[in-house]
Amino acid sequence: MQGLSLMVLGMGIVLSFLVLLIGAMKLVSWLVATVAGDEPAETAPAFSAAPRAPGTRPDAALIAVLSAAVRKYRQGRS
């Protein structure tokens, strides 16, 4: 019976701590939103790589660089 009461006490303490933690997080979130206001954050422009036309081959220099990088990586791991 003592083990059961200890388990219930422990679970109650953990539950109360989690409730307090969630409340603190909501409070901090509200404070930050109040202080910061509704200023939109500046974002970097999205990267847009031009798609290759179907059937075109990649650049030979690019293939050489990638092959050398893979070879160097594999040598370092073995």
JSON list of N, CA and C in Angstrom, two decimals:
[
{"chain": "A", "resi": 1, "resn": "MET", "atom": "N", "xyz": [0.83, -1.19, 0.00]},
{"chain": "A", "resi": 1, "resn": "MET", "atom": "CA", "xyz": [0.00, 0.00, 0.00]},
{"chain": "A", "resi": 1, "resn": "MET", "atom": "C", "xyz": [0.87, 1.25, 0.00]},
{"chain": "A", "resi": 2, "resn": "GLN", "atom": "N", "xyz": [2.01, 1.17, 0.65]},
{"chain": "A", "resi": 2, "resn": "GLN", "atom": "CA", "xyz": [2.90, 2.31, 0.72]},
{"chain": "A", "resi": 2, "resn": "GLN", "atom": "C", "xyz": [3.48, 2.61, -0.67]},
{"chain": "A", "resi": 3, "resn": "GLY", "atom": "N", "xyz": [3.77, 1.57, -1.44]},
{"chain": "A", "resi": 3, "resn": "GLY", "atom": "CA", "xyz": [4.28, 1.76, -2.79]},
{"chain": "A", "resi": 3, "resn": "GLY", "atom": "C", "xyz": [3.27, 2.45, -3.70]},
{"chain": "A", "resi": 4, "resn": "LEU", "atom": "N", "xyz": [2.01, 2.09, -3.54]},
{"chain": "A", "resi": 4, "resn": "LEU", "atom": "CA", "xyz": [0.96, 2.69, -4.35]},
{"chain": "A", "resi": 4, "resn": "LEU", "atom": "C", "xyz": [0.81, 4.18, -4.03]},
{"chain": "A", "resi": 5, "resn": "SER", "atom": "N", "xyz": [0.84, 4.52, -2.75]},
{"chain": "A", "resi": 5, "resn": "SER", "atom": "CA", "xyz": [0.71, 5.93, -2.38]},
{"chain": "A", "resi": 5, "resn": "SER", "atom": "C", "xyz": [1.93, 6.73, -2.84]},
{"chain": "A", "resi": 6, "resn": "LEU", "atom": "N", "xyz": [3.11, 6.12, -2.80]},
{"chain": "A", "resi": 6, "resn": "LEU", "atom": "CA", "xyz": [4.31, 6.80, -3.29]},
{"chain": "A", "resi": 6, "resn": "LEU", "atom": "C", "xyz": [4.23, 7.02, -4.80]},
{"chain": "A", "resi": 7, "resn": "MET", "atom": "N", "xyz": [3.70, 6.04, -5.52]},
{"chain": "A", "resi": 7, "resn": "MET", "atom": "CA", "xyz": [3.54, 6.17, -6.97]},
{"chain": "A", "resi": 7, "resn": "MET", "atom": "C", "xyz": [2.56, 7.29, -7.30]},
{"chain": "A", "resi": 8, "resn": "VAL", "atom": "N", "xyz": [1.44, 7.34, -6.59]},
{"chain": "A", "resi": 8, "resn": "VAL", "atom": "CA", "xyz": [0.44, 8.38, -6.85]},
{"chain": "A", "resi": 8, "resn": "VAL", "atom": "C", "xyz": [1.02, 9.76, -6.52]},
{"chain": "A", "resi": 9, "resn": "LEU", "atom": "N", "xyz": [1.77, 9.86, -5.44]},
{"chain": "A", "resi": 9, "resn": "LEU", "atom": "CA", "xyz": [2.40, 11.13, -5.07]},
{"chain": "A", "resi": 9, "resn": "LEU", "atom": "C", "xyz": [3.38, 11.56, -6.15]},
{"chain": "A", "resi": 10, "resn": "GLY", "atom": "N", "xyz": [4.21, 10.65, -6.62]},
{"chain": "A", "resi": 10, "resn": "GLY", "atom": "CA", "xyz": [5.18, 10.98, -7.67]},
{"chain": "A", "resi": 10, "resn": "GLY", "atom": "C", "xyz": [4.52, 11.41, -8.96]},
{"chain": "A", "resi": 11, "resn": "MET", "atom": "N", "xyz": [3.48, 10.68, -9.34]},
{"chain": "A", "resi": 11, "resn": "MET", "atom": "CA", "xyz": [2.77, 11.04, -10.57]},
{"chain": "A", "resi": 11, "resn": "MET", "atom": "C", "xyz": [2.08, 12.39, -10.43]},
{"chain": "A", "resi": 12, "resn": "GLY", "atom": "N", "xyz": [1.57, 12.69, -9.24]},
{"chain": "A", "resi": 12, "resn": "GLY", "atom": "CA", "xyz": [0.94, 13.99, -9.00]},
{"chain": "A", "resi": 12, "resn": "GLY", "atom": "C", "xyz": [1.95, 15.12, -9.09]},
{"chain": "A", "resi": 13, "resn": "ILE", "atom": "N", "xyz": [3.14, 14.89, -8.54]},
{"chain": "A", "resi": 13, "resn": "ILE", "atom": "CA", "xyz": [4.19, 15.92, -8.60]},
{"chain": "A", "resi": 13, "resn": "ILE", "atom": "C", "xyz": [4.60, 16.16, -10.05]},
{"chain": "A", "resi": 14, "resn": "VAL", "atom": "N", "xyz": [4.78, 15.09, -10.81]},
{"chain": "A", "resi": 14, "resn": "VAL", "atom": "CA", "xyz": [5.16, 15.24, -12.22]},
{"chain": "A", "resi": 14, "resn": "VAL", "atom": "C", "xyz": [4.07, 15.95, -13.00]},
{"chain": "A", "resi": 15, "resn": "LEU", "atom": "N", "xyz": [2.82, 15.59, -12.77]},
{"chain": "A", "resi": 15, "resn": "LEU", "atom": "CA", "xyz": [1.71, 16.23, -13.47]},
{"chain": "A", "resi": 15, "resn": "LEU", "atom": "C", "xyz": [1.64, 17.72, -13.14]},
{"chain": "A", "resi": 16, "resn": "SER", "atom": "N", "xyz": [1.79, 18.06, -11.86]},
{"chain": "A", "resi": 16, "resn": "SER", "atom": "CA", "xyz": [1.72, 19.47, -11.48]},
{"chain": "A", "resi": 16, "resn": "SER", "atom": "C", "xyz": [2.89, 20.25, -12.08]},
{"chain": "A", "resi": 17, "resn": "PHE", "atom": "N", "xyz": [4.07, 19.64, -12.13]},
{"chain": "A", "resi": 17, "resn": "PHE", "atom": "CA", "xyz": [5.22, 20.30, -12.74]},
{"chain": "A", "resi": 17, "resn": "PHE", "atom": "C", "xyz": [4.97, 20.55, -14.23]},
{"chain": "A", "resi": 18, "resn": "LEU", "atom": "N", "xyz": [4.42, 19.57, -14.92]},
{"chain": "A", "resi": 18, "resn": "LEU", "atom": "CA", "xyz": [4.15, 19.74, -16.35]},
{"chain": "A", "resi": 18, "resn": "LEU", "atom": "C", "xyz": [3.09, 20.81, -16.59]},
{"chain": "A", "resi": 19, "resn": "VAL", "atom": "N", "xyz": [2.08, 20.87, -15.74]},
{"chain": "A", "resi": 19, "resn": "VAL", "atom": "CA", "xyz": [1.05, 21.91, -15.88]},
{"chain": "A", "resi": 19, "resn": "VAL", "atom": "C", "xyz": [1.67, 23.28, -15.66]},
{"chain": "A", "resi": 20, "resn": "LEU", "atom": "N", "xyz": [2.52, 23.42, -14.66]},
{"chain": "A", "resi": 20, "resn": "LEU", "atom": "CA", "xyz": [3.21, 24.69, -14.42]},
{"chain": "A", "resi": 20, "resn": "LEU", "atom": "C", "xyz": [4.13, 25.05, -15.58]},
{"chain": "A", "resi": 21, "resn": "LEU", "atom": "N", "xyz": [4.80, 24.08, -16.14]},
{"chain": "A", "resi": 21, "resn": "LEU", "atom": "CA", "xyz": [5.70, 24.32, -17.26]},
{"chain": "A", "resi": 21, "resn": "LEU", "atom": "C", "xyz": [4.92, 24.80, -18.49]},
{"chain": "A", "resi": 22, "resn": "ILE", "atom": "N", "xyz": [3.80, 24.18, -18.76]},
{"chain": "A", "resi": 22, "resn": "ILE", "atom": "CA", "xyz": [2.97, 24.60, -19.90]},
{"chain": "A", "resi": 22, "resn": "ILE", "atom": "C", "xyz": [2.44, 26.01, -19.66]},
{"chain": "A", "resi": 23, "resn": "GLY", "atom": "N", "xyz": [2.01, 26.30, -18.44]},
{"chain": "A", "resi": 23, "resn": "GLY", "atom": "CA", "xyz": [1.54, 27.65, -18.12]},
{"chain": "A", "resi": 23, "resn": "GLY", "atom": "C", "xyz": [2.64, 28.69, -18.29]},
{"chain": "A", "resi": 24, "resn": "ALA", "atom": "N", "xyz": [3.85, 28.37, -17.84]},
{"chain": "A", "resi": 24, "resn": "ALA", "atom": "CA", "xyz": [4.97, 29.30, -17.99]},
{"chain": "A", "resi": 24, "resn": "ALA", "atom": "C", "xyz": [5.30, 29.52, -19.46]},
{"chain": "A", "resi": 25, "resn": "MET", "atom": "N", "xyz": [5.24, 28.48, -20.26]},
{"chain": "A", "resi": 25, "resn": "MET", "atom": "CA", "xyz": [5.52, 28.63, -21.69]},
{"chain": "A", "resi": 25, "resn": "MET", "atom": "C", "xyz": [4.47, 29.49, -22.37]},
{"chain": "A", "resi": 26, "resn": "LYS", "atom": "N", "xyz": [3.22, 29.31, -22.00]},
{"chain": "A", "resi": 26, "resn": "LYS", "atom": "CA", "xyz": [2.15, 30.14, -22.58]},
{"chain": "A", "resi": 26, "resn": "LYS", "atom": "C", "xyz": [2.31, 31.60, -22.16]},
{"chain": "A", "resi": 27, "resn": "LEU", "atom": "N", "xyz": [2.70, 31.82, -20.90]},
{"chain": "A", "resi": 27, "resn": "LEU", "atom": "CA", "xyz": [2.91, 33.18, -20.42]},
{"chain": "A", "resi": 27, "resn": "LEU", "atom": "C", "xyz": [4.06, 33.85, -21.17]},
{"chain": "A", "resi": 28, "resn": "VAL", "atom": "N", "xyz": [5.16, 33.15, -21.33]},
{"chain": "A", "resi": 28, "resn": "VAL", "atom": "CA", "xyz": [6.30, 33.72, -22.05]},
{"chain": "A", "resi": 28, "resn": "VAL", "atom": "C", "xyz": [5.93, 33.98, -23.51]},
{"chain": "A", "resi": 29, "resn": "SER", "atom": "N", "xyz": [5.19, 33.07, -24.12]},
{"chain": "A", "resi": 29, "resn": "SER", "atom": "CA", "xyz": [4.75, 33.26, -25.50]},
{"chain": "A", "resi": 29, "resn": "SER", "atom": "C", "xyz": [3.88, 34.50, -25.62]},
{"chain": "A", "resi": 30, "resn": "TRP", "atom": "N", "xyz": [2.97, 34.68, -24.67]},
{"chain": "A", "resi": 30, "resn": "TRP", "atom": "CA", "xyz": [2.10, 35.85, -24.69]},
{"chain": "A", "resi": 30, "resn": "TRP", "atom": "C", "xyz": [2.91, 37.13, -24.49]},
{"chain": "A", "resi": 31, "resn": "LEU", "atom": "N", "xyz": [3.89, 37.11, -23.57]},
{"chain": "A", "resi": 31, "resn": "LEU", "atom": "CA", "xyz": [4.72, 38.29, -23.33]},
{"chain": "A", "resi": 31, "resn": "LEU", "atom": "C", "xyz": [5.54, 38.65, -24.57]},
{"chain": "A", "resi": 32, "resn": "VAL", "atom": "N", "xyz": [6.12, 37.67, -25.21]},
{"chain": "A", "resi": 32, "resn": "VAL", "atom": "CA", "xyz": [6.92, 37.94, -26.40]},
{"chain": "A", "resi": 32, "resn": "VAL", "atom": "C", "xyz": [6.04, 38.49, -27.51]},
{"chain": "A", "resi": 33, "resn": "ALA", "atom": "N", "xyz": [4.86, 37.94, -27.68]},
{"chain": "A", "resi": 33, "resn": "ALA", "atom": "CA", "xyz": [3.95, 38.44, -28.71]},
{"chain": "A", "resi": 33, "resn": "ALA", "atom": "C", "xyz": [3.50, 39.86, -28.41]},
{"chain": "A", "resi": 34, "resn": "THR", "atom": "N", "xyz": [3.33, 40.18, -27.14]},
{"chain": "A", "resi": 34, "resn": "THR", "atom": "CA", "xyz": [2.90, 41.52, -26.75]},
{"chain": "A", "resi": 34, "resn": "THR", "atom": "C", "xyz": [4.02, 42.53, -26.95]},
{"chain": "A", "resi": 35, "resn": "VAL", "atom": "N", "xyz": [5.22, 42.17, -26.55]},
{"chain": "A", "resi": 35, "resn": "VAL", "atom": "CA", "xyz": [6.35, 43.09, -26.64]},
{"chain": "A", "resi": 35, "resn": "VAL", "atom": "C", "xyz": [6.81, 43.25, -28.09]},
{"chain": "A", "resi": 36, "resn": "ALA", "atom": "N", "xyz": [6.89, 42.16, -28.83]},
{"chain": "A", "resi": 36, "resn": "ALA", "atom": "CA", "xyz": [7.41, 42.21, -30.19]},
{"chain": "A", "resi": 36, "resn": "ALA", "atom": "C", "xyz": [6.42, 42.85, -31.15]},
{"chain": "A", "resi": 37, "resn": "GLY", "atom": "N", "xyz": [5.16, 42.75, -30.88]},
{"chain": "A", "resi": 37, "resn": "GLY", "atom": "CA", "xyz": [4.16, 43.30, -31.78]},
{"chain": "A", "resi": 37, "resn": "GLY", "atom": "C", "xyz": [3.96, 42.40, -32.98]},
{"chain": "A", "resi": 38, "resn": "ASP", "atom": "N", "xyz": [3.38, 42.98, -34.02]},
{"chain": "A", "resi": 38, "resn": "ASP", "atom": "CA", "xyz": [3.07, 42.21, -35.23]},
{"chain": "A", "resi": 38, "resn": "ASP", "atom": "C", "xyz": [4.01, 42.56, -36.37]},
{"chain": "A", "resi": 39, "resn": "GLU", "atom": "N", "xyz": [5.28, 42.80, -36.07]},
{"chain": "A", "resi": 39, "resn": "GLU", "atom": "CA", "xyz": [6.24, 43.11, -37.12]},
{"chain": "A", "resi": 39, "resn": "GLU", "atom": "C", "xyz": [6.59, 41.83, -37.87]},
{"chain": "A", "resi": 40, "resn": "PRO", "atom": "N", "xyz": [6.42, 41.81, -39.16]},
{"chain": "A", "resi": 40, "resn": "PRO", "atom": "CA", "xyz": [6.77, 40.60, -39.91]},
{"chain": "A", "resi": 40, "resn": "PRO", "atom": "C", "xyz": [8.29, 40.43, -39.95]},
{"chain": "A", "resi": 41, "resn": "ALA", "atom": "N", "xyz": [8.72, 39.22, -39.81]},
{"chain": "A", "resi": 41, "resn": "ALA", "atom": "CA", "xyz": [10.14, 38.92, -39.85]},
{"chain": "A", "resi": 41, "resn": "ALA", "atom": "C", "xyz": [10.61, 38.94, -41.30]},
{"chain": "A", "resi": 42, "resn": "GLU", "atom": "N", "xyz": [11.83, 39.45, -41.50]},
{"chain": "A", "resi": 42, "resn": "GLU", "atom": "CA", "xyz": [12.39, 39.46, -42.84]},
{"chain": "A", "resi": 42, "resn": "GLU", "atom": "C", "xyz": [12.86, 38.05, -43.18]},
{"chain": "A", "resi": 43, "resn": "THR", "atom": "N", "xyz": [12.50, 37.61, -44.34]},
{"chain": "A", "resi": 43, "resn": "THR", "atom": "CA", "xyz": [12.90, 36.27, -44.75]},
{"chain": "A", "resi": 43, "resn": "THR", "atom": "C", "xyz": [13.80, 36.38, -45.97]},
{"chain": "A", "resi": 44, "resn": "ALA", "atom": "N", "xyz": [14.66, 35.41, -46.10]},
{"chain": "A", "resi": 44, "resn": "ALA", "atom": "CA", "xyz": [15.54, 35.37, -47.26]},
{"chain": "A", "resi": 44, "resn": "ALA", "atom": "C", "xyz": [14.72, 34.96, -48.48]},
{"chain": "A", "resi": 45, "resn": "PRO", "atom": "N", "xyz": [15.10, 35.45, -49.63]},
{"chain": "A", "resi": 45, "resn": "PRO", "atom": "CA", "xyz": [14.36, 35.04, -50.82]},
{"chain": "A", "resi": 45, "resn": "PRO", "atom": "C", "xyz": [14.51, 33.54, -51.06]},
{"chain": "A", "resi": 46, "resn": "ALA", "atom": "N", "xyz": [13.48, 32.95, -51.57]},
{"chain": "A", "resi": 46, "resn": "ALA", "atom": "CA", "xyz": [13.50, 31.51, -51.82]},
{"chain": "A", "resi": 46, "resn": "ALA", "atom": "C", "xyz": [14.47, 31.19, -52.94]},
{"chain": "A", "resi": 47, "resn": "PHE", "atom": "N", "xyz": [15.19, 30.10, -52.78]},
{"chain": "A", "resi": 47, "resn": "PHE", "atom": "CA", "xyz": [16.14, 29.65, -53.81]},
{"chain": "A", "resi": 47, "resn": "PHE", "atom": "C", "xyz": [15.37, 28.99, -54.93]},
{"chain": "A", "resi": 48, "resn": "SER", "atom": "N", "xyz": [15.62, 29.43, -56.12]},
{"chain": "A", "resi": 48, "resn": "SER", "atom": "CA", "xyz": [14.93, 28.81, -57.25]},
{"chain": "A", "resi": 48, "resn": "SER", "atom": "C", "xyz": [15.97, 28.46, -58.31]},
{"chain": "A", "resi": 49, "resn": "ALA", "atom": "N", "xyz": [16.32, 27.21, -58.36]},
{"chain": "A", "resi": 49, "resn": "ALA", "atom": "CA", "xyz": [17.24, 26.74, -59.38]},
{"chain": "A", "resi": 49, "resn": "ALA", "atom": "C", "xyz": [16.46, 26.49, -60.66]},
{"chain": "A", "resi": 50, "resn": "ALA", "atom": "N", "xyz": [17.04, 26.91, -61.74]},
{"chain": "A", "resi": 50, "resn": "ALA", "atom": "CA", "xyz": [16.38, 26.69, -63.02]},
{"chain": "A", "resi": 50, "resn": "ALA", "atom": "C", "xyz": [16.41, 25.20, -63.34]},
{"chain": "A", "resi": 51, "resn": "PRO", "atom": "N", "xyz": [15.28, 24.62, -63.64]},
{"chain": "A", "resi": 51, "resn": "PRO", "atom": "CA", "xyz": [15.27, 23.18, -63.94]},
{"chain": "A", "resi": 51, "resn": "PRO", "atom": "C", "xyz": [15.98, 22.91, -65.26]},
{"chain": "A", "resi": 52, "resn": "ARG", "atom": "N", "xyz": [16.65, 21.77, -65.30]},
{"chain": "A", "resi": 52, "resn": "ARG", "atom": "CA", "xyz": [17.33, 21.38, -66.53]},
{"chain": "A", "resi": 52, "resn": "ARG", "atom": "C", "xyz": [16.30, 20.83, -67.52]},
{"chain": "A", "resi": 53, "resn": "ALA", "atom": "N", "xyz": [16.61, 21.04, -68.75]},
{"chain": "A", "resi": 53, "resn": "ALA", "atom": "CA", "xyz": [15.75, 20.47, -69.79]},
{"chain": "A", "resi": 53, "resn": "ALA", "atom": "C", "xyz": [15.94, 18.96, -69.80]},
{"chain": "A", "resi": 54, "resn": "PRO", "atom": "N", "xyz": [14.90, 18.22, -70.04]},
{"chain": "A", "resi": 54, "resn": "PRO", "atom": "CA", "xyz": [15.03, 16.76, -70.07]},
{"chain": "A", "resi": 54, "resn": "PRO", "atom": "C", "xyz": [16.00, 16.33, -71.16]},
{"chain": "A", "resi": 55, "resn": "GLY", "atom": "N", "xyz": [16.86, 15.39, -70.81]},
{"chain": "A", "resi": 55, "resn": "GLY", "atom": "CA", "xyz": [17.80, 14.86, -71.79]},
{"chain": "A", "resi": 55, "resn": "GLY", "atom": "C", "xyz": [19.15, 15.56, -71.79]},
{"chain": "A", "resi": 56, "resn": "THR", "atom": "N", "xyz": [19.33, 16.65, -71.03]},
{"chain": "A", "resi": 56, "resn": "THR", "atom": "CA", "xyz": [20.63, 17.32, -70.99]},
{"chain": "A", "resi": 56, "resn": "THR", "atom": "C", "xyz": [21.50, 16.66, -69.94]},
{"chain": "A", "resi": 57, "resn": "ARG", "atom": "N", "xyz": [22.80, 16.64, -70.21]},
{"chain": "A", "resi": 57, "resn": "ARG", "atom": "CA", "xyz": [23.75, 15.99, -69.31]},
{"chain": "A", "resi": 57, "resn": "ARG", "atom": "C", "xyz": [24.34, 17.04, -68.37]},
{"chain": "A", "resi": 58, "resn": "PRO", "atom": "N", "xyz": [24.68, 16.64, -67.14]},
{"chain": "A", "resi": 58, "resn": "PRO", "atom": "CA", "xyz": [25.33, 17.57, -66.21]},
{"chain": "A", "resi": 58, "resn": "PRO", "atom": "C", "xyz": [26.73, 17.94, -66.71]},
{"chain": "A", "resi": 59, "resn": "ASP", "atom": "N", "xyz": [27.23, 19.03, -66.19]},
{"chain": "A", "resi": 59, "resn": "ASP", "atom": "CA", "xyz": [28.55, 19.53, -66.56]},
{"chain": "A", "resi": 59, "resn": "ASP", "atom": "C", "xyz": [29.63, 18.52, -66.15]},
{"chain": "A", "resi": 60, "resn": "ALA", "atom": "N", "xyz": [30.64, 18.31, -67.00]},
{"chain": "A", "resi": 60, "resn": "ALA", "atom": "CA", "xyz": [31.71, 17.35, -66.72]},
{"chain": "A", "resi": 60, "resn": "ALA", "atom": "C", "xyz": [32.53, 17.79, -65.51]},
{"chain": "A", "resi": 61, "resn": "ALA", "atom": "N", "xyz": [32.75, 19.09, -65.35]},
{"chain": "A", "resi": 61, "resn": "ALA", "atom": "CA", "xyz": [33.52, 19.58, -64.20]},
{"chain": "A", "resi": 61, "resn": "ALA", "atom": "C", "xyz": [32.77, 19.31, -62.90]},
{"chain": "A", "resi": 62, "resn": "LEU", "atom": "N", "xyz": [31.46, 19.45, -62.92]},
{"chain": "A", "resi": 62, "resn": "LEU", "atom": "CA", "xyz": [30.66, 19.18, -61.74]},
{"chain": "A", "resi": 62, "resn": "LEU", "atom": "C", "xyz": [30.74, 17.71, -61.36]},
{"chain": "A", "resi": 63, "resn": "ILE", "atom": "N", "xyz": [30.69, 16.84, -62.34]},
{"chain": "A", "resi": 63, "resn": "ILE", "atom": "CA", "xyz": [30.80, 15.40, -62.07]},
{"chain": "A", "resi": 63, "resn": "ILE", "atom": "C", "xyz": [32.16, 15.08, -61.47]},
{"chain": "A", "resi": 64, "resn": "ALA", "atom": "N", "xyz": [33.22, 15.71, -61.99]},
{"chain": "A", "resi": 64, "resn": "ALA", "atom": "CA", "xyz": [34.57, 15.47, -61.48]},
{"chain": "A", "resi": 64, "resn": "ALA", "atom": "C", "xyz": [34.69, 15.93, -60.03]},
{"chain": "A", "resi": 65, "resn": "VAL", "atom": "N", "xyz": [34.15, 17.09, -59.72]},
{"chain": "A", "resi": 65, "resn": "VAL", "atom": "CA", "xyz": [34.23, 17.61, -58.36]},
{"chain": "A", "resi": 65, "resn": "VAL", "atom": "C", "xyz": [33.45, 16.72, -57.40]},
{"chain": "A", "resi": 66, "resn": "LEU", "atom": "N", "xyz": [32.25, 16.31, -57.78]},
{"chain": "A", "resi": 66, "resn": "LEU", "atom": "CA", "xyz": [31.45, 15.45, -56.92]},
{"chain": "A", "resi": 66, "resn": "LEU", "atom": "C", "xyz": [32.11, 14.09, -56.72]},
{"chain": "A", "resi": 67, "resn": "SER", "atom": "N", "xyz": [32.70, 13.54, -57.77]},
{"chain": "A", "resi": 67, "resn": "SER", "atom": "CA", "xyz": [33.38, 12.25, -57.65]},
{"chain": "A", "resi": 67, "resn": "SER", "atom": "C", "xyz": [34.57, 12.35, -56.71]},
{"chain": "A", "resi": 68, "resn": "ALA", "atom": "N", "xyz": [35.34, 13.44, -56.81]},
{"chain": "A", "resi": 68, "resn": "ALA", "atom": "CA", "xyz": [36.48, 13.62, -55.92]},
{"chain": "A", "resi": 68, "resn": "ALA", "atom": "C", "xyz": [36.02, 13.77, -54.47]},
{"chain": "A", "resi": 69, "resn": "ALA", "atom": "N", "xyz": [34.93, 14.48, -54.25]},
{"chain": "A", "resi": 69, "resn": "ALA", "atom": "CA", "xyz": [34.42, 14.66, -52.89]},
{"chain": "A", "resi": 69, "resn": "ALA", "atom": "C", "xyz": [33.96, 13.34, -52.29]},
{"chain": "A", "resi": 70, "resn": "VAL", "atom": "N", "xyz": [33.28, 12.52, -53.07]},
{"chain": "A", "resi": 70, "resn": "VAL", "atom": "CA", "xyz": [32.82, 11.22, -52.58]},
{"chain": "A", "resi": 70, "resn": "VAL", "atom": "C", "xyz": [34.01, 10.32, -52.29]},
{"chain": "A", "resi": 71, "resn": "ARG", "atom": "N", "xyz": [35.01, 10.32, -53.18]},
{"chain": "A", "resi": 71, "resn": "ARG", "atom": "CA", "xyz": [36.20, 9.50, -52.97]},
{"chain": "A", "resi": 71, "resn": "ARG", "atom": "C", "xyz": [36.92, 9.91, -51.69]},
{"chain": "A", "resi": 72, "resn": "LYS", "atom": "N", "xyz": [37.08, 11.22, -51.47]},
{"chain": "A", "resi": 72, "resn": "LYS", "atom": "CA", "xyz": [37.75, 11.72, -50.27]},
{"chain": "A", "resi": 72, "resn": "LYS", "atom": "C", "xyz": [36.96, 11.34, -49.02]},
{"chain": "A", "resi": 73, "resn": "TYR", "atom": "N", "xyz": [35.65, 11.44, -49.08]},
{"chain": "A", "resi": 73, "resn": "TYR", "atom": "CA", "xyz": [34.80, 11.08, -47.95]},
{"chain": "A", "resi": 73, "resn": "TYR", "atom": "C", "xyz": [34.92, 9.60, -47.61]},
{"chain": "A", "resi": 74, "resn": "ARG", "atom": "N", "xyz": [34.91, 8.77, -48.63]},
{"chain": "A", "resi": 74, "resn": "ARG", "atom": "CA", "xyz": [35.01, 7.33, -48.40]},
{"chain": "A", "resi": 74, "resn": "ARG", "atom": "C", "xyz": [36.38, 6.93, -47.89]},
{"chain": "A", "resi": 75, "resn": "GLN", "atom": "N", "xyz": [37.44, 7.61, -48.30]},
{"chain": "A", "resi": 75, "resn": "GLN", "atom": "CA", "xyz": [38.78, 7.30, -47.80]},
{"chain": "A", "resi": 75, "resn": "GLN", "atom": "C", "xyz": [38.90, 7.64, -46.33]},
{"chain": "A", "resi": 76, "resn": "GLY", "atom": "N", "xyz": [38.25, 8.70, -45.91]},
{"chain": "A", "resi": 76, "resn": "GLY", "atom": "CA", "xyz": [38.32, 9.11, -44.50]},
{"chain": "A", "resi": 76, "resn": "GLY", "atom": "C", "xyz": [37.55, 8.19, -43.58]},
{"chain": "A", "resi": 77, "resn": "ARG", "atom": "N", "xyz": [36.58, 7.48, -44.10]},
{"chain": "A", "resi": 77, "resn": "ARG", "atom": "CA", "xyz": [35.74, 6.61, -43.27]},
{"chain": "A", "resi": 77, "resn": "ARG", "atom": "C", "xyz": [36.30, 5.21, -43.14]},
{"chain": "A", "resi": 78, "resn": "SER", "atom": "N", "xyz": [37.17, 4.80, -44.03]},
{"chain": "A", "resi": 78, "resn": "SER", "atom": "CA", "xyz": [37.67, 3.42, -43.97]},
{"chain": "A", "resi": 78, "resn": "SER", "atom": "C", "xyz": [39.10, 3.35, -43.48]}
]
